[in-house]
Coordinates of N, CA and C and ligand atoms in Angstrom, one line a residue:
X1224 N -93.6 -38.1 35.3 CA -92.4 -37.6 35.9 C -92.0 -38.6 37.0
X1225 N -90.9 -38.6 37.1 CA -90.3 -39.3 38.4 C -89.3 -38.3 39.3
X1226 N -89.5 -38.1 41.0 CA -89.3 -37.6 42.0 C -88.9 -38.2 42.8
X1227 N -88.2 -37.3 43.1 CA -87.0 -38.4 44.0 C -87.0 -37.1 45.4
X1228 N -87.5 -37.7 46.8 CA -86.9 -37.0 47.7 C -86.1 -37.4 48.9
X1229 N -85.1 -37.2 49.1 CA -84.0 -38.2 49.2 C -83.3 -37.0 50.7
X1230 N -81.8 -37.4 51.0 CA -81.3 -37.0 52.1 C -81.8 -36.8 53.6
X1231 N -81.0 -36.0 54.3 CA -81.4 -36.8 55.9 C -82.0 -36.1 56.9
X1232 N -82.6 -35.3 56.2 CA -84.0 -34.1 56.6 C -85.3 -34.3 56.6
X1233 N -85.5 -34.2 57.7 CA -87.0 -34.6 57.7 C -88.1 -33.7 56.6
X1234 N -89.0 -34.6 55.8 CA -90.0 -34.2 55.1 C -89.9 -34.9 54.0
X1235 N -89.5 -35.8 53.7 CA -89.5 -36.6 52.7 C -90.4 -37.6 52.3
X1236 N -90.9 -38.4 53.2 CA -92.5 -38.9 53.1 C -93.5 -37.5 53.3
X1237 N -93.5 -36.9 54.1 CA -94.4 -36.3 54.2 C -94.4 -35.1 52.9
X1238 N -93.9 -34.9 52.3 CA -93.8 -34.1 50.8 C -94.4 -35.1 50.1
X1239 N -94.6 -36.8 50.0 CA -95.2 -37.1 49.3 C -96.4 -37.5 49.4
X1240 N -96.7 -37.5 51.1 CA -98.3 -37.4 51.0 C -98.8 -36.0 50.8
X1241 N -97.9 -35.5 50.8 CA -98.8 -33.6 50.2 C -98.8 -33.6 48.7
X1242 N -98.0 -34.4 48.2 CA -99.0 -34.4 46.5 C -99.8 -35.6 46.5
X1243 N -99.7 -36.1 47.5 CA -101.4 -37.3 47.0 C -102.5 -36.6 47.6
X1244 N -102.0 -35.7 48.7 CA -103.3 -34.8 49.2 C -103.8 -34.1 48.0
X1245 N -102.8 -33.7 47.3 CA -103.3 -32.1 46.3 C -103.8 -33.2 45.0
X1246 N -102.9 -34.0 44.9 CA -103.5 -34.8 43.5 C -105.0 -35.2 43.9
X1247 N -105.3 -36.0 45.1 CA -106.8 -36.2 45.3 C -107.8 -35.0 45.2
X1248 N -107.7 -33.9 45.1 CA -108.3 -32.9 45.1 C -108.8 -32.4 43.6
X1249 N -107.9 -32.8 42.7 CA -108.2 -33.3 41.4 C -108.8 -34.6 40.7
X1250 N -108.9 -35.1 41.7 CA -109.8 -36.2 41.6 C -108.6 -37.4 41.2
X1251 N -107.5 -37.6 41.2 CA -106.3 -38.7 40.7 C -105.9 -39.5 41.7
X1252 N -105.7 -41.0 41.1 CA -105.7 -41.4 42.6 C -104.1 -42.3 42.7
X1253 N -103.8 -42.1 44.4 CA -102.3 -42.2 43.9 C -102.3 -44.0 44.6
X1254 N -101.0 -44.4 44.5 CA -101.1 -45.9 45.0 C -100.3 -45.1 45.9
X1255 N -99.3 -45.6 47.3 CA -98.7 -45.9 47.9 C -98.1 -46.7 48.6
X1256 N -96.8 -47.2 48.4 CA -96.5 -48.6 49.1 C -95.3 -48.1 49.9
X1257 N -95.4 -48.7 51.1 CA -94.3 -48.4 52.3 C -93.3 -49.6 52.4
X1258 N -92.5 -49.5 51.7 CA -91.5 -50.2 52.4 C -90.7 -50.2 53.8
X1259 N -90.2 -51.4 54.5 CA -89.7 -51.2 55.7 C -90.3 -50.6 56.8
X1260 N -91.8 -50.2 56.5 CA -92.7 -49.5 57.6 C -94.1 -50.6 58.0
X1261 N -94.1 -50.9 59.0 CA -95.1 -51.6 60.0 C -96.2 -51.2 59.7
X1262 N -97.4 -52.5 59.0 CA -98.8 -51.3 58.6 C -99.5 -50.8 60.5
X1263 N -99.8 -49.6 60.4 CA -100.6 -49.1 61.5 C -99.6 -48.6 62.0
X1264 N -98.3 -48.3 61.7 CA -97.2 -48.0 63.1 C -97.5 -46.0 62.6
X1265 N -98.5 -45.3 61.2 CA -98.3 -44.6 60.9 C -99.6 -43.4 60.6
X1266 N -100.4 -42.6 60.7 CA -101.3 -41.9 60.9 C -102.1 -41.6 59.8
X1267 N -101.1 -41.7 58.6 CA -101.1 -41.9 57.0 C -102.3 -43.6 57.0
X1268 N -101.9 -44.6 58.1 CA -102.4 -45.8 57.8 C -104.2 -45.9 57.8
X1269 N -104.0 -44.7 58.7 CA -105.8 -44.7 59.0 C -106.3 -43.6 58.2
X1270 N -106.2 -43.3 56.8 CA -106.8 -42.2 56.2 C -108.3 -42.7 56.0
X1271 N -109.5 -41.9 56.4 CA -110.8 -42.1 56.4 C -111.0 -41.9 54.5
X1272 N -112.3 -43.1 54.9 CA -113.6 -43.0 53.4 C -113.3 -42.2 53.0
X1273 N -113.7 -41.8 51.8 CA -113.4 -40.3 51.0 C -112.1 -40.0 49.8
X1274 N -111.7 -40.3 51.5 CA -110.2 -39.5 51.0 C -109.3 -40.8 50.4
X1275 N -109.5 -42.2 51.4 CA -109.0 -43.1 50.6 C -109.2 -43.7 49.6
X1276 N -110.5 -43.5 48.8 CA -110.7 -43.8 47.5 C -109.6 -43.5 46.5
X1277 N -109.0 -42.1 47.0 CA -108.3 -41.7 45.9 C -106.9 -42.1 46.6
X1278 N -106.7 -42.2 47.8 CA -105.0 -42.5 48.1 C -105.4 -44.0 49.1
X1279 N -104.5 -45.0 48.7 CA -104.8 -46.1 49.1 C -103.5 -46.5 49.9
X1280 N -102.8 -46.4 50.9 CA -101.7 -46.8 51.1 C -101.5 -48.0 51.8
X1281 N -100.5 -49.3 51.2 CA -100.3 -50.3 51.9 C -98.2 -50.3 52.6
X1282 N -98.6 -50.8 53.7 CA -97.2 -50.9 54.0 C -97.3 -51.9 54.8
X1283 N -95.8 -52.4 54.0 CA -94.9 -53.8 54.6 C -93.8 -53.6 55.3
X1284 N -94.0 -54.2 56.3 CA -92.7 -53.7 57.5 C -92.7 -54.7 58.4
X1285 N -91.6 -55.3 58.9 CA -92.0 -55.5 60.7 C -91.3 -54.5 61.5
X1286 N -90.4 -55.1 62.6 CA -89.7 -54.6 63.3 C -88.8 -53.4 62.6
X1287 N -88.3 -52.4 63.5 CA -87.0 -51.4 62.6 C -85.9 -52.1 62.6
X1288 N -85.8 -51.7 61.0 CA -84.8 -52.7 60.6 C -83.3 -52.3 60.7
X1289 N -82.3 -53.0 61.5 CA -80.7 -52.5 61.7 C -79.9 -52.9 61.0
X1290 N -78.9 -52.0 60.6 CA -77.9 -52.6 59.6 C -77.0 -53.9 60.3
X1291 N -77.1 -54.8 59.7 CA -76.7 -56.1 60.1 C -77.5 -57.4 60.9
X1292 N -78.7 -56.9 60.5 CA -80.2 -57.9 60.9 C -80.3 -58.9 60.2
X1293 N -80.9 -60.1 61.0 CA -81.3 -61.6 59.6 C -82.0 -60.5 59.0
X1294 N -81.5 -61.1 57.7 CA -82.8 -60.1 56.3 C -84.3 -60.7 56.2
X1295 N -83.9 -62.3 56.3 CA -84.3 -63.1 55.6 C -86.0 -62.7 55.9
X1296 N -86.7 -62.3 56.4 CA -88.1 -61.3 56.9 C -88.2 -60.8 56.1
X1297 N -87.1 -59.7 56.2 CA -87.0 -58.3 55.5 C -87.4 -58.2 53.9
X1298 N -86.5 -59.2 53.8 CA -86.2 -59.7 51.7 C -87.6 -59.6 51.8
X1299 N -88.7 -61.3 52.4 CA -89.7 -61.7 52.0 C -90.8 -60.1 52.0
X1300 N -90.7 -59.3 52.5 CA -92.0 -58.3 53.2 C -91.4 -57.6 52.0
X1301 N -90.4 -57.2 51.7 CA -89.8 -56.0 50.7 C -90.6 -57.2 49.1
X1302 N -90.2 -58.2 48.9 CA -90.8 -59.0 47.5 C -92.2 -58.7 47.4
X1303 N -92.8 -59.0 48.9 CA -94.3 -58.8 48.8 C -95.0 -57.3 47.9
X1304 N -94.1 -56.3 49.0 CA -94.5 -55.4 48.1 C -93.8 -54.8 47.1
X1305 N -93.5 -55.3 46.4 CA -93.2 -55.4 44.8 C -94.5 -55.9 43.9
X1306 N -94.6 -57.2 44.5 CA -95.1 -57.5 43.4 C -96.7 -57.3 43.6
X1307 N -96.6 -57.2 45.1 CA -98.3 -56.7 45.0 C -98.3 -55.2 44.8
X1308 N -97.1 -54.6 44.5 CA -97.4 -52.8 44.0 C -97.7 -53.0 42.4
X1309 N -97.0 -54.4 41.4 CA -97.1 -54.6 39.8 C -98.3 -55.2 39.9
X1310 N -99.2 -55.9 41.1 CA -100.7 -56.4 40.4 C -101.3 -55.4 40.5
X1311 N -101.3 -54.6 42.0 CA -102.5 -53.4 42.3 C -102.2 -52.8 40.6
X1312 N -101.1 -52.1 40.1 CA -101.1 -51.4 39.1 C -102.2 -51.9 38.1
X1313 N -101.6 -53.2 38.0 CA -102.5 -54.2 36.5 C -103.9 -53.8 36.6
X1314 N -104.3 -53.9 38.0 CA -105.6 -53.8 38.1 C -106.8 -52.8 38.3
X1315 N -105.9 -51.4 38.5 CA -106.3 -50.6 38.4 C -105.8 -49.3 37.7
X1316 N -106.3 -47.9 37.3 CA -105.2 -47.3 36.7 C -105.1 -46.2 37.5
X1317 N -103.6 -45.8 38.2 CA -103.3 -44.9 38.8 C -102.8 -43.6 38.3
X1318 N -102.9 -42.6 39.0 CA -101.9 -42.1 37.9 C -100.7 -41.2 38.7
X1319 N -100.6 -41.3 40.5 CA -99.5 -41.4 40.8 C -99.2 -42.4 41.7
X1320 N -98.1 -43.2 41.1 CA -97.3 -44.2 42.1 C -96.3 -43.8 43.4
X1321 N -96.6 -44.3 44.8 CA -95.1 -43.5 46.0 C -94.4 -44.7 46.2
X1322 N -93.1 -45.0 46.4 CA -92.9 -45.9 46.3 C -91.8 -45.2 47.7
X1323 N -92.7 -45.3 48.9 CA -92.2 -45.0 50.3 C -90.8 -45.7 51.0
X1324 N -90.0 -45.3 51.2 CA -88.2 -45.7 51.6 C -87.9 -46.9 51.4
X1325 N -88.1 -46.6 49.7 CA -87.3 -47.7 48.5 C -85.7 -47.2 48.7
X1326 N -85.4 -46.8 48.8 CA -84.1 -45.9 48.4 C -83.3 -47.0 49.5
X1327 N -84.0 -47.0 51.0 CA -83.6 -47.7 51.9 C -83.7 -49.0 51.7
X1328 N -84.3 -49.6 51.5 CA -84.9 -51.3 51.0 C -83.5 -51.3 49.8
X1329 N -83.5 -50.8 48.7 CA -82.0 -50.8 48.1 C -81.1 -50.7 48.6
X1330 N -80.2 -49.8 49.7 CA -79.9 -49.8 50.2 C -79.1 -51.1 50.9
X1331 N -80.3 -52.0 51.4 CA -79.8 -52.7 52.3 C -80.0 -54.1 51.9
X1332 N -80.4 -53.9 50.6 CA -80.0 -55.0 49.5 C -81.5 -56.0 49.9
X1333 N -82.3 -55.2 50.4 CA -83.7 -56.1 50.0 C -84.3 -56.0 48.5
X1334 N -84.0 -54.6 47.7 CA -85.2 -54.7 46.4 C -83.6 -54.5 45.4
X1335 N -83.2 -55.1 44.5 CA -82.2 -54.8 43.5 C -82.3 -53.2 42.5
X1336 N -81.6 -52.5 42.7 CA -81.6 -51.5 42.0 C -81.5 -51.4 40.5
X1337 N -80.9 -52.4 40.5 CA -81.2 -52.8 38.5 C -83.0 -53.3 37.9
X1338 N -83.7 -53.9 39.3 CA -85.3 -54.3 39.1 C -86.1 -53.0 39.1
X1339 N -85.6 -52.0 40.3 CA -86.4 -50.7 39.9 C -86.2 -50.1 38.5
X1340 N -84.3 -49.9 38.4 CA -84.3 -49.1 37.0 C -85.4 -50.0 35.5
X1341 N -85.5 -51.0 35.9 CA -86.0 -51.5 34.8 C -87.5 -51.4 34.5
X1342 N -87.8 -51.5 36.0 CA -89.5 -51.1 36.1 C -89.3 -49.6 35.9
X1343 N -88.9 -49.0 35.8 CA -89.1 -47.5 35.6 C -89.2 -47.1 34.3
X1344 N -88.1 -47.7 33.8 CA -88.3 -47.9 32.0 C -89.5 -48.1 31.2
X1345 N -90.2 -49.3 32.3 CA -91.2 -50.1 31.2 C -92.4 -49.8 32.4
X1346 N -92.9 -48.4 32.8 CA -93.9 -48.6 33.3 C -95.3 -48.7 32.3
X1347 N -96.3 -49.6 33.8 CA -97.4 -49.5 32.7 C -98.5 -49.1 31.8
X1348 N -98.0 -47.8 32.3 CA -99.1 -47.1 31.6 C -98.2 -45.4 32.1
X1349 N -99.0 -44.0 31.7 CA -98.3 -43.0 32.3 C -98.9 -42.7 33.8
X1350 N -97.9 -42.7 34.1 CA -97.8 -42.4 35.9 C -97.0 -42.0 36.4
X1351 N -97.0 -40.9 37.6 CA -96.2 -40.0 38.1 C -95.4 -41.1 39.3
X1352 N -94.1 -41.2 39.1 CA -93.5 -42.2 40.6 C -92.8 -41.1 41.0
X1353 N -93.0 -41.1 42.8 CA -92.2 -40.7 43.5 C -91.9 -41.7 44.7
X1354 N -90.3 -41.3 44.6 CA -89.6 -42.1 45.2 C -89.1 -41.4 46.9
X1355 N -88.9 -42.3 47.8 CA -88.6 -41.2 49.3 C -87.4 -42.4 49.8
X1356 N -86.5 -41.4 50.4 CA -85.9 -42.2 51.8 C -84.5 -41.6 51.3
X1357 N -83.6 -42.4 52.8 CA -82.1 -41.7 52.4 C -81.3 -42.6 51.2
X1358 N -80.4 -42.0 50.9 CA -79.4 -42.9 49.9 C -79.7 -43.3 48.9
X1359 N -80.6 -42.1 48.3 CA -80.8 -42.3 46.8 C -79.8 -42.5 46.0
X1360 N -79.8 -43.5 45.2 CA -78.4 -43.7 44.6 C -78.6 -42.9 43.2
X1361 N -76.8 -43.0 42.8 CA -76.5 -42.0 41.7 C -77.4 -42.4 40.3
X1362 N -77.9 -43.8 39.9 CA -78.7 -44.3 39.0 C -79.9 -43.6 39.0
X1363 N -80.5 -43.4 40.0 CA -81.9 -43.2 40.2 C -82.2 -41.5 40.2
X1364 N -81.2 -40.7 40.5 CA -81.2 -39.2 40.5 C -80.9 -38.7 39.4
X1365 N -80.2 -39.8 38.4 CA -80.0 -39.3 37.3 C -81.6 -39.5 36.1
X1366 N -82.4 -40.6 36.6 CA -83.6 -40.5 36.0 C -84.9 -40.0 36.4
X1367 N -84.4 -39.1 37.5 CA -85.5 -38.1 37.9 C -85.7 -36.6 37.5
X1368 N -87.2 -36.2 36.9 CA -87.4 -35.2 36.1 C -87.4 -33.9 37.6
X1369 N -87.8 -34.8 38.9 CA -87.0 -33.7 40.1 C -86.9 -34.3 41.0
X1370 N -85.6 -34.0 41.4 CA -84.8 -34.4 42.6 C -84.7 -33.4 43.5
X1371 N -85.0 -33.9 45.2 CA -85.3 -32.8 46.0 C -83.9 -33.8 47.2
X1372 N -83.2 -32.9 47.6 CA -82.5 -33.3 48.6 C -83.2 -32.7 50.1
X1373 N -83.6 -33.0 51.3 CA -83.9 -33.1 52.1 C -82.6 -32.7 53.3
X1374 N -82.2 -31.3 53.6 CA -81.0 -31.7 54.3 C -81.1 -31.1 55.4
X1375 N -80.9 -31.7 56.7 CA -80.8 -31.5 58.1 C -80.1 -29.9 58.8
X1376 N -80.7 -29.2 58.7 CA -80.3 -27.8 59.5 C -80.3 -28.3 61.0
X1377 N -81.3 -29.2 61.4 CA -81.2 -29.3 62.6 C -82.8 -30.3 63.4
X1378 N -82.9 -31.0 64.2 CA -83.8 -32.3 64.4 C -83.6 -32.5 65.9
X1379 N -85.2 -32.3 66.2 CA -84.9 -32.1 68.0 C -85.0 -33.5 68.8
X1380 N -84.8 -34.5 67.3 CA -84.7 -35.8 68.0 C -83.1 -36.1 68.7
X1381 N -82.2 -34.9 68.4 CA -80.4 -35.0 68.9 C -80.5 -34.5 70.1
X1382 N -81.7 -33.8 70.4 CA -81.7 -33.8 72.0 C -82.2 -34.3 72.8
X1383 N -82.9 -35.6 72.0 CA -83.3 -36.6 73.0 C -85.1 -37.1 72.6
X1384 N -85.6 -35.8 72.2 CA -87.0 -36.0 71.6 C -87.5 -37.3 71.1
X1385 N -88.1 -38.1 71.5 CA -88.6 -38.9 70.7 C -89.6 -38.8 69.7
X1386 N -90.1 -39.5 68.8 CA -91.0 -39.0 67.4 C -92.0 -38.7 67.9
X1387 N -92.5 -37.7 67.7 CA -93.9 -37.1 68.0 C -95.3 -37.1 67.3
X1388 N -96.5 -37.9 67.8 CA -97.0 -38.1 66.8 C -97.9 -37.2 65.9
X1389 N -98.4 -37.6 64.5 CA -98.8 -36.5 64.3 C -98.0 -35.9 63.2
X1390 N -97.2 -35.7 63.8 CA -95.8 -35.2 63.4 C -94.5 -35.3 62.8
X1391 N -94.4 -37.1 63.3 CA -93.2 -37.7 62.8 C -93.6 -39.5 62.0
X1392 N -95.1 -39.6 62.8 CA -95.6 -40.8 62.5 C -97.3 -40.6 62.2
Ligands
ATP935 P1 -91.3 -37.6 57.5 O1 -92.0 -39.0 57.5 O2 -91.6 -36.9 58.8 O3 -91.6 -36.8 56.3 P2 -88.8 -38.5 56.5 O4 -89.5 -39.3 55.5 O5 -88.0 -37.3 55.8 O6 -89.7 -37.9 57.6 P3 -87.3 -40.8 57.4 O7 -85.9 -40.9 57.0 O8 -88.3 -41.6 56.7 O9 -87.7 -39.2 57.3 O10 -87.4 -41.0 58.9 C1 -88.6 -41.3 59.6 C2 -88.7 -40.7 60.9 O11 -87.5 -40.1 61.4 C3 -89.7 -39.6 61.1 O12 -90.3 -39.7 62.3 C4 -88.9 -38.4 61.0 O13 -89.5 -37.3 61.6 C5 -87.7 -38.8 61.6 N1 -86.5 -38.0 61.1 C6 -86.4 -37.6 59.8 N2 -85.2 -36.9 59.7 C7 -84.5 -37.1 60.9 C8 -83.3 -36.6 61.4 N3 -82.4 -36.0 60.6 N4 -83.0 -36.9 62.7 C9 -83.8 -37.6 63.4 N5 -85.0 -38.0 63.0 C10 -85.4 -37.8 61.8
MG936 MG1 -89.8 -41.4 55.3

């Protein structure tokens, strides 16, 4: 299947570590790759023995990235994990892939949207991708078996709140 959780409500990564939580419990082991996110900036980064056997997450990020930033960082960290998300695969067999605020990395014109549709086509083996972050585009919702929109009732970061940990990181 491919899952897409998209819009501008909070829960969207965190819906996808609650199926690598539940998938590890069945013994399946998911990959995770973070786009755009700092390794260590996230609580997810320190999952203990055990539990990381089965969920392994790497993330590529530096600084937060603003619309109208040199890319030129950005591009290199977003390629990296691409292609170290196509060797981890070669080299092991997963059987769910997260492919953590790709939606944004497209977006902002670091990963080409025509390279995912194509890798989605020709994956390598069967495996569950779920995809996270805002601005899922119209290509990509149309090839998902479920699409969850994420949408903002309300976020107590508009009153000032800063992310809380735990919680938001
Ligand atoms: P989470 O990682 O908590 O599941 P998310 O993946 O849905 O959130 P992102 O768009 O990746 O949200 O944003 C990451 C950070 O921004 C998190 O700290 C999250 O709590 C916060 N956030 C999410 N939605 C909003 C919003 N509408 N307003 C302000 N902050 C938000
Ligand atoms: Mg997110």
């Amino acid at each position: 299947m491919i899952i897409v959780f998209t819009g501008d409500g909070k829960g969207k990564t965190s819906a996808a570590l609650g199926i690598a939580l539940r998938a590890s419990g069945h013994n399946m082991r998911t990959l995770m790759i973070q786009f755009m996110k700092k390794k260590g900036s996230s609580g997810e980064h320190n999952i203990k023995e055990g539990l990381s056997q089965n969920i392994e997450i790497l993330a590529f990020g530096s600084e937060f990235f603003f619309e109208g930033d040199e890319k030129k960082e950005h591009i290199e960290l977003a390629r990296s994990a691409w292609s170290t998300m196509k060797e981890m695969l070669s080299k092991k067999n997963y059987n769910i892939l997260i492919l953590d605020e790709l939606t944004v990395a497209i977006k902002y014109g670091l990963i080409s949207l025509e390279a995912v549709i194509d890798f989605l086509k020709h994956l390598p083996y069967e495996i569950h991708v779920i995809i996270t972050g805002r601005y899922a585009p119209y290509e990509l919702l149309k090839m998902a078996d479920i699409a969850t929109e994420m949408k903002k009732i309300s976020h107590i970061f508009d009153k000032g709140q800063p992310a809380v940990m735990g919680i938001d990181f």
